[in-house]
mmCIF file of N, CA and C in Angstrom:
data_model
loop_
_atom_site.group_PDB
_atom_site.id
_atom_site.type_symbol
_atom_site.label_atom_id
_atom_site.label_comp_id
_atom_site.label_asym_id
_atom_site.label_seq_id
_atom_site.Cartn_x
_atom_site.Cartn_y
_atom_site.Cartn_z
ATOM 1 N N MET A 1 34.411 103.610 2.560
ATOM 2 C CA MET A 1 33.113 104.244 2.411
ATOM 3 C C MET A 1 32.974 105.465 3.310
ATOM 4 N N ALA A 2 33.998 105.796 4.064
ATOM 5 C CA ALA A 2 33.931 106.953 4.951
ATOM 6 C C ALA A 2 33.739 108.235 4.159
ATOM 7 N N VAL A 3 33.028 109.161 4.760
ATOM 8 C CA VAL A 3 32.765 110.501 4.228
ATOM 9 C C VAL A 3 32.138 110.426 2.827
ATOM 10 N N ASN A 4 31.019 109.773 2.756
ATOM 11 C CA ASN A 4 30.220 109.708 1.540
ATOM 12 C C ASN A 4 28.806 110.127 1.897
ATOM 13 N N SER A 5 27.855 109.762 1.097
ATOM 14 C CA SER A 5 26.456 110.100 1.366
ATOM 15 C C SER A 5 25.635 108.827 1.533
ATOM 16 N N VAL A 6 26.191 107.855 2.217
ATOM 17 C CA VAL A 6 25.545 106.556 2.405
ATOM 18 C C VAL A 6 24.518 106.656 3.528
ATOM 19 N N SER A 7 23.302 106.185 3.270
ATOM 20 C CA SER A 7 22.265 106.223 4.291
ATOM 21 C C SER A 7 21.922 104.840 4.842
ATOM 22 N N MET A 8 22.434 103.777 4.213
ATOM 23 C CA MET A 8 22.205 102.424 4.713
ATOM 24 C C MET A 8 23.326 101.513 4.226
ATOM 25 N N ILE A 9 23.726 100.602 5.086
ATOM 26 C CA ILE A 9 24.735 99.612 4.694
ATOM 27 C C ILE A 9 23.995 98.471 4.015
ATOM 28 N N GLU A 10 24.266 98.298 2.734
ATOM 29 C CA GLU A 10 23.577 97.257 1.969
ATOM 30 C C GLU A 10 24.493 96.732 0.872
ATOM 31 N N GLY A 11 24.066 95.632 0.265
ATOM 32 C CA GLY A 11 24.845 95.051 -0.820
ATOM 33 C C GLY A 11 26.091 94.310 -0.355
ATOM 34 N N ILE A 12 26.128 93.939 0.901
ATOM 35 C CA ILE A 12 27.321 93.266 1.430
ATOM 36 C C ILE A 12 27.027 91.864 1.941
ATOM 37 N N ARG A 13 25.784 91.427 1.850
ATOM 38 C CA ARG A 13 25.421 90.110 2.394
ATOM 39 C C ARG A 13 26.340 89.022 1.839
ATOM 40 N N ASN A 14 26.836 88.235 2.753
ATOM 41 C CA ASN A 14 27.691 87.091 2.441
ATOM 42 C C ASN A 14 29.021 87.464 1.789
ATOM 43 N N CYS A 15 29.501 88.651 2.064
ATOM 44 C CA CYS A 15 30.862 88.998 1.645
ATOM 45 C C CYS A 15 31.796 88.258 2.607
ATOM 46 N N GLU A 16 32.287 87.129 2.171
ATOM 47 C CA GLU A 16 32.994 86.193 3.045
ATOM 48 C C GLU A 16 34.263 86.753 3.666
ATOM 49 N N SER A 17 34.940 87.641 2.982
ATOM 50 C CA SER A 17 36.228 88.125 3.476
ATOM 51 C C SER A 17 36.169 89.530 4.067
ATOM 52 N N LEU A 18 34.999 90.142 4.083
ATOM 53 C CA LEU A 18 34.871 91.502 4.600
ATOM 54 C C LEU A 18 35.123 91.508 6.109
ATOM 55 N N GLN A 19 36.140 92.261 6.527
ATOM 56 C CA GLN A 19 36.501 92.296 7.938
ATOM 57 C C GLN A 19 36.253 93.650 8.589
ATOM 58 N N LYS A 20 36.251 94.714 7.800
ATOM 59 C CA LYS A 20 36.123 96.061 8.354
ATOM 60 C C LYS A 20 35.211 96.906 7.483
ATOM 61 N N ILE A 21 34.347 97.672 8.151
ATOM 62 C CA ILE A 21 33.510 98.645 7.452
ATOM 63 C C ILE A 21 33.708 99.982 8.150
ATOM 64 N N ASP A 22 34.145 100.963 7.386
ATOM 65 C CA ASP A 22 34.325 102.309 7.915
ATOM 66 C C ASP A 22 33.260 103.206 7.296
ATOM 67 N N MET A 23 32.233 103.499 8.064
ATOM 68 C CA MET A 23 31.131 104.342 7.603
ATOM 69 C C MET A 23 31.183 105.719 8.253
ATOM 70 N N THR A 24 32.356 106.137 8.700
ATOM 71 C CA THR A 24 32.541 107.425 9.357
ATOM 72 C C THR A 24 31.959 108.560 8.518
ATOM 73 N N LEU A 25 31.230 109.444 9.184
ATOM 74 C CA LEU A 25 30.655 110.651 8.568
ATOM 75 C C LEU A 25 29.811 110.361 7.330
ATOM 76 N N ASN A 26 28.869 109.460 7.491
ATOM 77 C CA ASN A 26 27.869 109.233 6.463
ATOM 78 C C ASN A 26 26.522 109.674 7.011
ATOM 79 N N PHE A 27 25.442 109.155 6.474
ATOM 80 C CA PHE A 27 24.109 109.609 6.867
ATOM 81 C C PHE A 27 23.210 108.454 7.296
ATOM 82 N N ILE A 28 23.776 107.466 7.966
ATOM 83 C CA ILE A 28 22.980 106.332 8.431
ATOM 84 C C ILE A 28 22.205 106.789 9.662
ATOM 85 N N ASP A 29 20.882 106.811 9.526
ATOM 86 C CA ASP A 29 20.023 107.280 10.611
ATOM 87 C C ASP A 29 19.285 106.093 11.227
ATOM 88 N N VAL A 30 18.526 106.369 12.285
ATOM 89 C CA VAL A 30 17.890 105.290 13.045
ATOM 90 C C VAL A 30 16.937 104.446 12.216
ATOM 91 N N GLU A 31 16.297 105.024 11.208
ATOM 92 C CA GLU A 31 15.359 104.220 10.422
ATOM 93 C C GLU A 31 16.048 103.204 9.514
ATOM 94 N N HIS A 32 17.371 103.287 9.390
ATOM 95 C CA HIS A 32 18.091 102.345 8.531
ATOM 96 C C HIS A 32 19.104 101.477 9.288
ATOM 97 N N ILE A 33 19.246 101.676 10.578
ATOM 98 C CA ILE A 33 20.267 100.906 11.305
ATOM 99 C C ILE A 33 19.876 99.435 11.455
ATOM 100 N N LYS A 34 18.590 99.146 11.589
ATOM 101 C CA LYS A 34 18.152 97.746 11.715
ATOM 102 C C LYS A 34 18.520 96.954 10.464
ATOM 103 N N ASP A 35 18.134 97.463 9.297
ATOM 104 C CA ASP A 35 18.455 96.774 8.044
ATOM 105 C C ASP A 35 19.963 96.713 7.818
ATOM 106 N N SER A 36 20.656 97.781 8.182
ATOM 107 C CA SER A 36 22.112 97.794 8.036
ATOM 108 C C SER A 36 22.750 96.695 8.875
ATOM 109 N N CYS A 37 22.285 96.541 10.116
ATOM 110 C CA CYS A 37 22.837 95.493 10.986
ATOM 111 C C CYS A 37 22.493 94.100 10.478
ATOM 112 N N GLU A 38 21.303 93.930 9.944
ATOM 113 C CA GLU A 38 20.929 92.632 9.380
ATOM 114 C C GLU A 38 21.833 92.283 8.201
ATOM 115 N N ASN A 39 22.172 93.262 7.390
ATOM 116 C CA ASN A 39 23.084 93.028 6.268
ATOM 117 C C ASN A 39 24.488 92.701 6.761
ATOM 118 N N MET A 40 24.965 93.427 7.758
ATOM 119 C CA MET A 40 26.309 93.167 8.299
ATOM 120 C C MET A 40 26.387 91.806 8.985
ATOM 121 N N ALA A 41 25.297 91.387 9.599
ATOM 122 C CA ALA A 41 25.290 90.104 10.303
ATOM 123 C C ALA A 41 25.510 88.921 9.366
ATOM 124 N N CYS A 42 25.313 89.128 8.074
ATOM 125 C CA CYS A 42 25.518 88.063 7.086
ATOM 126 C C CYS A 42 26.969 87.962 6.612
ATOM 127 N N CYS A 43 27.840 88.776 7.171
ATOM 128 C CA CYS A 43 29.260 88.767 6.802
ATOM 129 C C CYS A 43 30.031 88.031 7.897
ATOM 130 N N PRO A 44 30.427 86.792 7.657
ATOM 131 C CA PRO A 44 30.983 85.952 8.717
ATOM 132 C C PRO A 44 32.319 86.418 9.305
ATOM 133 N N ASP A 45 33.076 87.236 8.579
ATOM 134 C CA ASP A 45 34.382 87.679 9.084
ATOM 135 C C ASP A 45 34.398 89.130 9.541
ATOM 136 N N LEU A 46 33.257 89.810 9.489
ATOM 137 C CA LEU A 46 33.217 91.216 9.873
ATOM 138 C C LEU A 46 33.502 91.364 11.365
ATOM 139 N N CYS A 47 34.538 92.120 11.690
ATOM 140 C CA CYS A 47 34.903 92.271 13.096
ATOM 141 C C CYS A 47 35.105 93.729 13.515
ATOM 142 N N ASP A 48 35.202 94.637 12.578
ATOM 143 C CA ASP A 48 35.568 96.016 12.887
ATOM 144 C C ASP A 48 34.596 96.966 12.198
ATOM 145 N N LEU A 49 33.889 97.800 12.984
ATOM 146 C CA LEU A 49 32.893 98.712 12.443
ATOM 147 C C LEU A 49 33.130 100.122 12.968
ATOM 148 N N TYR A 50 33.148 101.086 12.054
ATOM 149 C CA TYR A 50 33.258 102.502 12.406
ATOM 150 C C TYR A 50 31.976 103.212 11.989
ATOM 151 N N MET A 51 31.312 103.843 12.954
ATOM 152 C CA MET A 51 30.056 104.554 12.696
ATOM 153 C C MET A 51 30.114 106.006 13.173
ATOM 154 N N THR A 52 31.281 106.493 13.511
ATOM 155 C CA THR A 52 31.448 107.845 14.037
ATOM 156 C C THR A 52 30.831 108.887 13.113
ATOM 157 N N GLY A 53 30.034 109.774 13.694
ATOM 158 C CA GLY A 53 29.486 110.886 12.935
ATOM 159 C C GLY A 53 28.216 110.595 12.167
ATOM 160 N N ASN A 54 27.679 109.397 12.268
ATOM 161 C CA ASN A 54 26.401 109.091 11.634
ATOM 162 C C ASN A 54 25.267 109.510 12.566
ATOM 163 N N PRO A 55 24.146 109.966 12.006
ATOM 164 C CA PRO A 55 23.042 110.385 12.875
ATOM 165 C C PRO A 55 22.606 109.316 13.878
ATOM 166 N N CYS A 56 22.606 108.059 13.476
ATOM 167 C CA CYS A 56 22.188 107.001 14.403
ATOM 168 C C CYS A 56 23.135 106.898 15.596
ATOM 169 N N ASP A 57 24.416 107.089 15.367
ATOM 170 C CA ASP A 57 25.408 106.974 16.438
ATOM 171 C C ASP A 57 25.436 108.229 17.305
ATOM 172 N N VAL A 58 25.175 109.372 16.696
ATOM 173 C CA VAL A 58 25.194 110.646 17.423
ATOM 174 C C VAL A 58 23.913 110.828 18.236
ATOM 175 N N ASN A 59 22.772 110.478 17.654
ATOM 176 C CA ASN A 59 21.478 110.791 18.263
ATOM 177 C C ASN A 59 20.838 109.652 19.052
ATOM 178 N N TRP A 60 21.379 108.453 18.982
ATOM 179 C CA TRP A 60 20.797 107.329 19.729
ATOM 180 C C TRP A 60 21.891 106.696 20.568
ATOM 181 N N LYS A 61 21.775 106.855 21.877
ATOM 182 C CA LYS A 61 22.826 106.399 22.783
ATOM 183 C C LYS A 61 23.021 104.880 22.756
ATOM 184 N N SER A 62 22.047 104.125 22.295
ATOM 185 C CA SER A 62 22.141 102.667 22.278
ATOM 186 C C SER A 62 22.637 102.099 20.952
ATOM 187 N N CYS A 63 23.043 102.945 20.034
ATOM 188 C CA CYS A 63 23.456 102.470 18.710
ATOM 189 C C CYS A 63 24.599 101.459 18.806
ATOM 190 N N LYS A 64 25.613 101.786 19.563
ATOM 191 C CA LYS A 64 26.759 100.886 19.705
ATOM 192 C C LYS A 64 26.312 99.534 20.242
ATOM 193 N N ASP A 65 25.543 99.545 21.330
ATOM 194 C CA ASP A 65 25.089 98.289 21.932
ATOM 195 C C ASP A 65 24.202 97.498 20.979
ATOM 196 N N TYR A 66 23.361 98.197 20.233
ATOM 197 C CA TYR A 66 22.495 97.533 19.265
ATOM 198 C C TYR A 66 23.324 96.823 18.192
ATOM 199 N N CYS A 67 24.316 97.524 17.664
ATOM 200 C CA CYS A 67 25.189 96.921 16.647
ATOM 201 C C CYS A 67 25.938 95.709 17.214
ATOM 202 N N ILE A 68 26.409 95.836 18.433
ATOM 203 C CA ILE A 68 27.132 94.729 19.078
ATOM 204 C C ILE A 68 26.224 93.515 19.236
ATOM 205 N N ALA A 69 24.985 93.751 19.654
ATOM 206 C CA ALA A 69 24.045 92.642 19.860
ATOM 207 C C ALA A 69 23.617 92.000 18.548
ATOM 208 N N LYS A 70 23.451 92.799 17.506
ATOM 209 C CA LYS A 70 22.953 92.278 16.229
ATOM 210 C C LYS A 70 24.034 91.671 15.342
ATOM 211 N N VAL A 71 25.244 92.221 15.418
ATOM 212 C CA VAL A 71 26.346 91.729 14.579
ATOM 213 C C VAL A 71 27.326 91.020 15.515
ATOM 214 N N LYS A 72 27.089 89.750 15.708
ATOM 215 C CA LYS A 72 27.792 88.988 16.743
ATOM 216 C C LYS A 72 29.284 88.791 16.484
ATOM 217 N N THR A 73 29.732 89.024 15.267
ATOM 218 C CA THR A 73 31.152 88.837 14.944
ATOM 219 C C THR A 73 32.004 90.065 15.260
ATOM 220 N N LEU A 74 31.365 91.197 15.579
ATOM 221 C CA LEU A 74 32.134 92.415 15.854
ATOM 222 C C LEU A 74 33.034 92.253 17.072
ATOM 223 N N THR A 75 34.265 92.697 16.941
ATOM 224 C CA THR A 75 35.192 92.731 18.069
ATOM 225 C C THR A 75 35.644 94.159 18.374
ATOM 226 N N LYS A 76 35.386 95.086 17.444
ATOM 227 C CA LYS A 76 35.720 96.500 17.644
ATOM 228 C C LYS A 76 34.594 97.369 17.115
ATOM 229 N N TYR A 77 34.351 98.462 17.830
ATOM 230 C CA TYR A 77 33.367 99.457 17.399
ATOM 231 C C TYR A 77 34.017 100.824 17.542
ATOM 232 N N ASN A 78 34.072 101.563 16.455
ATOM 233 C CA ASN A 78 34.744 102.867 16.421
ATOM 234 C C ASN A 78 36.166 102.792 16.978
ATOM 235 N N GLY A 79 36.850 101.714 16.666
ATOM 236 C CA GLY A 79 38.254 101.554 17.041
ATOM 237 C C GLY A 79 38.496 101.037 18.438
ATOM 238 N N GLU A 80 37.448 100.834 19.218
ATOM 239 C CA GLU A 80 37.600 100.350 20.591
ATOM 240 C C GLU A 80 37.189 98.889 20.685
ATOM 241 N N ASP A 81 37.978 98.115 21.437
ATOM 242 C CA ASP A 81 37.650 96.711 21.637
ATOM 243 C C ASP A 81 36.310 96.561 22.357
ATOM 244 N N ILE A 82 35.564 95.554 21.952
ATOM 245 C CA ILE A 82 34.294 95.220 22.598
ATOM 246 C C ILE A 82 34.587 94.156 23.644
ATOM 247 N N THR A 83 34.260 94.441 24.889
ATOM 248 C CA THR A 83 34.518 93.481 25.969
ATOM 249 C C THR A 83 33.398 92.449 26.048
ATOM 250 N N LYS A 84 33.689 91.344 26.720
ATOM 251 C CA LYS A 84 32.666 90.305 26.905
ATOM 252 C C LYS A 84 31.476 90.853 27.673
ATOM 253 N N SER A 85 31.744 91.653 28.684
ATOM 254 C CA SER A 85 30.646 92.197 29.489
ATOM 255 C C SER A 85 29.792 93.162 28.667
ATOM 256 N N GLU A 86 30.417 93.949 27.790
ATOM 257 C CA GLU A 86 29.653 94.834 26.909
ATOM 258 C C GLU A 86 28.725 94.020 26.002
ATOM 259 N N ARG A 87 29.269 92.939 25.447
ATOM 260 C CA ARG A 87 28.476 92.098 24.548
ATOM 261 C C ARG A 87 27.309 91.446 25.291
ATOM 262 N N LEU A 88 27.589 90.909 26.473
ATOM 263 C CA LEU A 88 26.532 90.255 27.246
ATOM 264 C C LEU A 88 25.433 91.250 27.637
ATOM 265 N N GLU A 89 25.835 92.436 28.043
ATOM 266 C CA GLU A 89 24.862 93.465 28.414
ATOM 267 C C GLU A 89 24.047 93.897 27.199
ATOM 268 N N ALA A 90 24.698 94.051 26.057
ATOM 269 C CA ALA A 90 24.002 94.447 24.833
ATOM 270 C C ALA A 90 22.973 93.388 24.432
ATOM 271 N N ILE A 91 23.368 92.137 24.496
ATOM 272 C CA ILE A 91 22.443 91.050 24.139
ATOM 273 C C ILE A 91 21.272 91.004 25.112
ATOM 274 N N ALA A 92 21.558 91.213 26.406
ATOM 275 C CA ALA A 92 20.498 91.197 27.418
ATOM 276 C C ALA A 92 19.492 92.333 27.211
ATOM 277 N N ASN A 93 19.952 93.456 26.675
ATOM 278 C CA ASN A 93 19.090 94.622 26.481
ATOM 279 C C ASN A 93 18.515 94.732 25.073
ATOM 280 N N LEU A 94 18.745 93.734 24.242
ATOM 281 C CA LEU A 94 18.351 93.828 22.835
ATOM 282 C C LEU A 94 16.854 94.072 22.652
ATOM 283 N N LYS A 95 16.025 93.373 23.378
ATOM 284 C CA LYS A 95 14.576 93.522 23.204
ATOM 285 C C LYS A 95 14.141 94.966 23.480
ATOM 286 N N GLU A 96 14.646 95.553 24.561
ATOM 287 C CA GLU A 96 14.302 96.940 24.885
ATOM 288 C C GLU A 96 14.833 97.894 23.816
ATOM 289 N N MET A 97 16.051 97.639 23.337
ATOM 290 C CA MET A 97 16.624 98.494 22.290
ATOM 291 C C MET A 97 15.804 98.413 21.012
ATOM 292 N N GLU A 98 15.333 97.216 20.659
ATOM 293 C CA GLU A 98 14.518 97.061 19.453
ATOM 294 C C GLU A 98 13.207 97.830 19.566
ATOM 295 N N GLN A 99 12.612 97.813 20.754
ATOM 296 C CA GLN A 99 11.371 98.572 20.961
ATOM 297 C C GLN A 99 11.629 100.070 20.844
ATOM 298 N N GLU A 100 12.700 100.535 21.481
ATOM 299 C CA GLU A 100 13.067 101.947 21.414
ATOM 300 C C GLU A 100 13.389 102.355 19.975
ATOM 301 N N LEU A 101 14.121 101.511 19.269
ATOM 302 C CA LEU A 101 14.493 101.803 17.891
ATOM 303 C C LEU A 101 13.268 101.903 16.989
ATOM 304 N N ALA A 102 12.302 101.039 17.171
ATOM 305 C CA ALA A 102 11.090 101.073 16.346
ATOM 306 C C ALA A 102 10.386 102.418 16.491
ATOM 307 N N ILE A 103 10.321 102.928 17.707
ATOM 308 C CA ILE A 103 9.682 104.219 17.949
ATOM 309 C C ILE A 103 10.507 105.344 17.328
ATOM 310 N N LEU A 104 11.816 105.346 17.578
ATOM 311 C CA LEU A 104 12.692 106.392 17.041
ATOM 312 C C LEU A 104 12.701 106.396 15.515
ATOM 313 N N ALA A 105 12.738 105.211 14.920
ATOM 314 C CA ALA A 105 12.771 105.104 13.459
ATOM 315 C C ALA A 105 11.486 105.651 12.849
ATOM 316 N N LYS A 106 10.355 105.320 13.461
ATOM 317 C CA LYS A 106 9.066 105.811 12.970
ATOM 318 C C LYS A 106 9.010 107.333 13.074
ATOM 319 N N GLU A 107 9.419 107.870 14.216
ATOM 320 C CA GLU A 107 9.409 109.325 14.414
ATOM 321 C C GLU A 107 10.334 110.031 13.419
ATOM 322 N N SER A 108 11.510 109.472 13.213
ATOM 323 C CA SER A 108 12.473 110.075 12.296
ATOM 324 C C SER A 108 11.948 110.071 10.864
ATOM 325 N N ALA A 109 11.397 108.950 10.437
ATOM 326 C CA ALA A 109 10.856 108.847 9.082
ATOM 327 C C ALA A 109 9.684 109.806 8.889
ATOM 328 N N GLU A 110 8.804 109.897 9.899
ATOM 329 C CA GLU A 110 7.662 110.803 9.813
ATOM 330 C C GLU A 110 8.126 112.263 9.758
ATOM 331 N N LYS A 111 9.122 112.609 10.562
ATOM 332 C CA LYS A 111 9.644 113.974 10.571
ATOM 333 C C LYS A 111 10.236 114.333 9.210
ATOM 334 N N LYS A 112 11.024 113.421 8.649
ATOM 335 C CA LYS A 112 11.631 113.680 7.348
ATOM 336 C C LYS A 112 10.578 113.810 6.251
ATOM 337 N N GLU A 113 9.555 112.979 6.306
ATOM 338 C CA GLU A 113 8.482 113.043 5.315
ATOM 339 C C GLU A 113 7.719 114.363 5.448
ATOM 340 N N PHE A 114 7.433 114.772 6.676
ATOM 341 C CA PHE A 114 6.739 116.040 6.905
ATOM 342 C C PHE A 114 7.568 117.203 6.356
ATOM 343 N N GLU A 115 8.846 117.214 6.666
ATOM 344 C CA GLU A 115 9.717 118.295 6.203
ATOM 345 C C GLU A 115 9.813 118.321 4.680
ATOM 346 N N ARG A 116 9.827 117.138 4.082
ATOM 347 C CA ARG A 116 9.874 117.058 2.624
ATOM 348 C C ARG A 116 8.589 117.621 2.010
ATOM 349 N N LYS A 117 7.444 117.222 2.570
ATOM 350 C CA LYS A 117 6.155 117.694 2.047
ATOM 351 C C LYS A 117 5.961 119.184 2.268
ATOM 352 N N GLU A 118 6.388 119.666 3.405
ATOM 353 C CA GLU A 118 6.207 121.084 3.740
ATOM 354 C C GLU A 118 7.269 121.975 3.103
ATOM 355 N N GLY A 119 8.264 121.363 2.502
ATOM 356 C CA GLY A 119 9.315 122.132 1.869
ATOM 357 C C GLY A 119 10.241 122.810 2.859
ATOM 358 N N LYS A 120 10.280 122.280 4.071
ATOM 359 C CA LYS A 120 11.155 122.866 5.093
ATOM 360 C C LYS A 120 12.583 122.428 4.815
ATOM 361 N N HIS A 121 13.475 123.370 4.919
ATOM 362 C CA HIS A 121 14.869 123.089 4.622
ATOM 363 C C HIS A 121 15.750 123.876 5.583
ATOM 364 N N ASN A 122 16.630 123.199 6.263
ATOM 365 C CA ASN A 122 17.576 123.853 7.166
ATOM 366 C C ASN A 122 18.886 124.039 6.402
ATOM 367 N N PRO A 123 19.242 125.270 6.063
ATOM 368 C CA PRO A 123 20.451 125.484 5.258
ATOM 369 C C PRO A 123 21.739 125.092 5.984
ATOM 370 N N ASP A 124 21.678 124.945 7.302
ATOM 371 C CA ASP A 124 22.864 124.574 8.063
ATOM 372 C C ASP A 124 22.903 123.085 8.417
ATOM 373 N N ALA A 125 21.895 122.337 7.987
ATOM 374 C CA ALA A 125 21.823 120.913 8.336
ATOM 375 C C ALA A 125 22.969 120.140 7.684
ATOM 376 N N TRP A 126 23.438 119.144 8.397
ATOM 377 C CA TRP A 126 24.472 118.268 7.868
ATOM 378 C C TRP A 126 23.754 117.139 7.143
ATOM 379 N N ASN A 127 23.617 117.281 5.832
ATOM 380 C CA ASN A 127 22.935 116.265 5.038
ATOM 381 C C ASN A 127 23.606 116.158 3.672
ATOM 382 N N ALA A 128 23.161 115.192 2.911
ATOM 383 C CA ALA A 128 23.795 114.920 1.618
ATOM 384 C C ALA A 128 23.675 116.111 0.667
ATOM 385 N N GLU A 129 22.528 116.772 0.668
ATOM 386 C CA GLU A 129 22.319 117.893 -0.246
ATOM 387 C C GLU A 129 23.278 119.038 0.070
ATOM 388 N N ASN A 130 23.379 119.373 1.351
ATOM 389 C CA ASN A 130 24.273 120.473 1.735
ATOM 390 C C ASN A 130 25.738 120.098 1.538
ATOM 391 N N ARG A 131 26.069 118.847 1.788
ATOM 392 C CA ARG A 131 27.456 118.417 1.545
ATOM 393 C C ARG A 131 27.789 118.558 0.063
ATOM 394 N N TRP A 132 26.863 118.152 -0.824
ATOM 395 C CA TRP A 132 27.086 118.236 -2.259
ATOM 396 C C TRP A 132 27.220 119.697 -2.690
ATOM 397 N N ALA A 133 26.359 120.559 -2.148
ATOM 398 C CA ALA A 133 26.409 121.983 -2.500
ATOM 399 C C ALA A 133 27.752 122.580 -2.072
ATOM 400 N N ASP A 134 28.226 122.224 -0.882
ATOM 401 C CA ASP A 134 29.540 122.704 -0.426
ATOM 402 C C ASP A 134 30.640 122.230 -1.355
ATOM 403 N N TYR A 135 30.543 120.981 -1.781
ATOM 404 C CA TYR A 135 31.549 120.418 -2.694
ATOM 405 C C TYR A 135 31.551 121.166 -4.027
ATOM 406 N N CYS A 136 30.363 121.442 -4.559
ATOM 407 C CA CYS A 136 30.257 122.126 -5.855
ATOM 408 C C CYS A 136 30.792 123.553 -5.803
ATOM 409 N N GLU A 137 30.729 124.178 -4.625
ATOM 410 C CA GLU A 137 31.242 125.536 -4.478
ATOM 411 C C GLU A 137 32.751 125.607 -4.499
ATOM 412 N N MET A 138 33.408 124.497 -4.241
ATOM 413 C CA MET A 138 34.883 124.481 -4.168
ATOM 414 C C MET A 138 35.510 124.692 -5.505
#
C-alpha cells in the first residue's frame, strides 16, 4: 500500500495472517490515526508497521508512541525494533497522547474544512490531488 492516496487504514479488521503494513508516503493524518490504530489492533499477527512520510508521522511527534501503545502486537515501527522500555513509556503516556490527539485532529479537520469551503488551494502541497495531477502530466 506504499505510495498511494490512502488516508486511513481500514478494511483489515481480523485479518488473521496480516503481519506487515507498509503505508509509506500516503496521506494518513492525525484525524484518522485513532481509527486506523483501532483497525490495526484487531489484527492478531500484525507486528511490522511503516508510516514514514504520512502527515500524522511527520507532524505529530507522538505518532510512533501512540501506535505502539494502541497496537500491542507491534514489534517494529518504520523498520526499527520497539524496545520494552519504549512500549512501557508509550502505554504510560497514552492518556496524554489521546488528549493531545483529540485537539490536533479537531484542528486539522476544521482547517481542511475551512480551506475546502474557502476554495484555498496550495499548488505545492503534498496531497492526493497534486500527486494525481503530477502523474497525469507524465
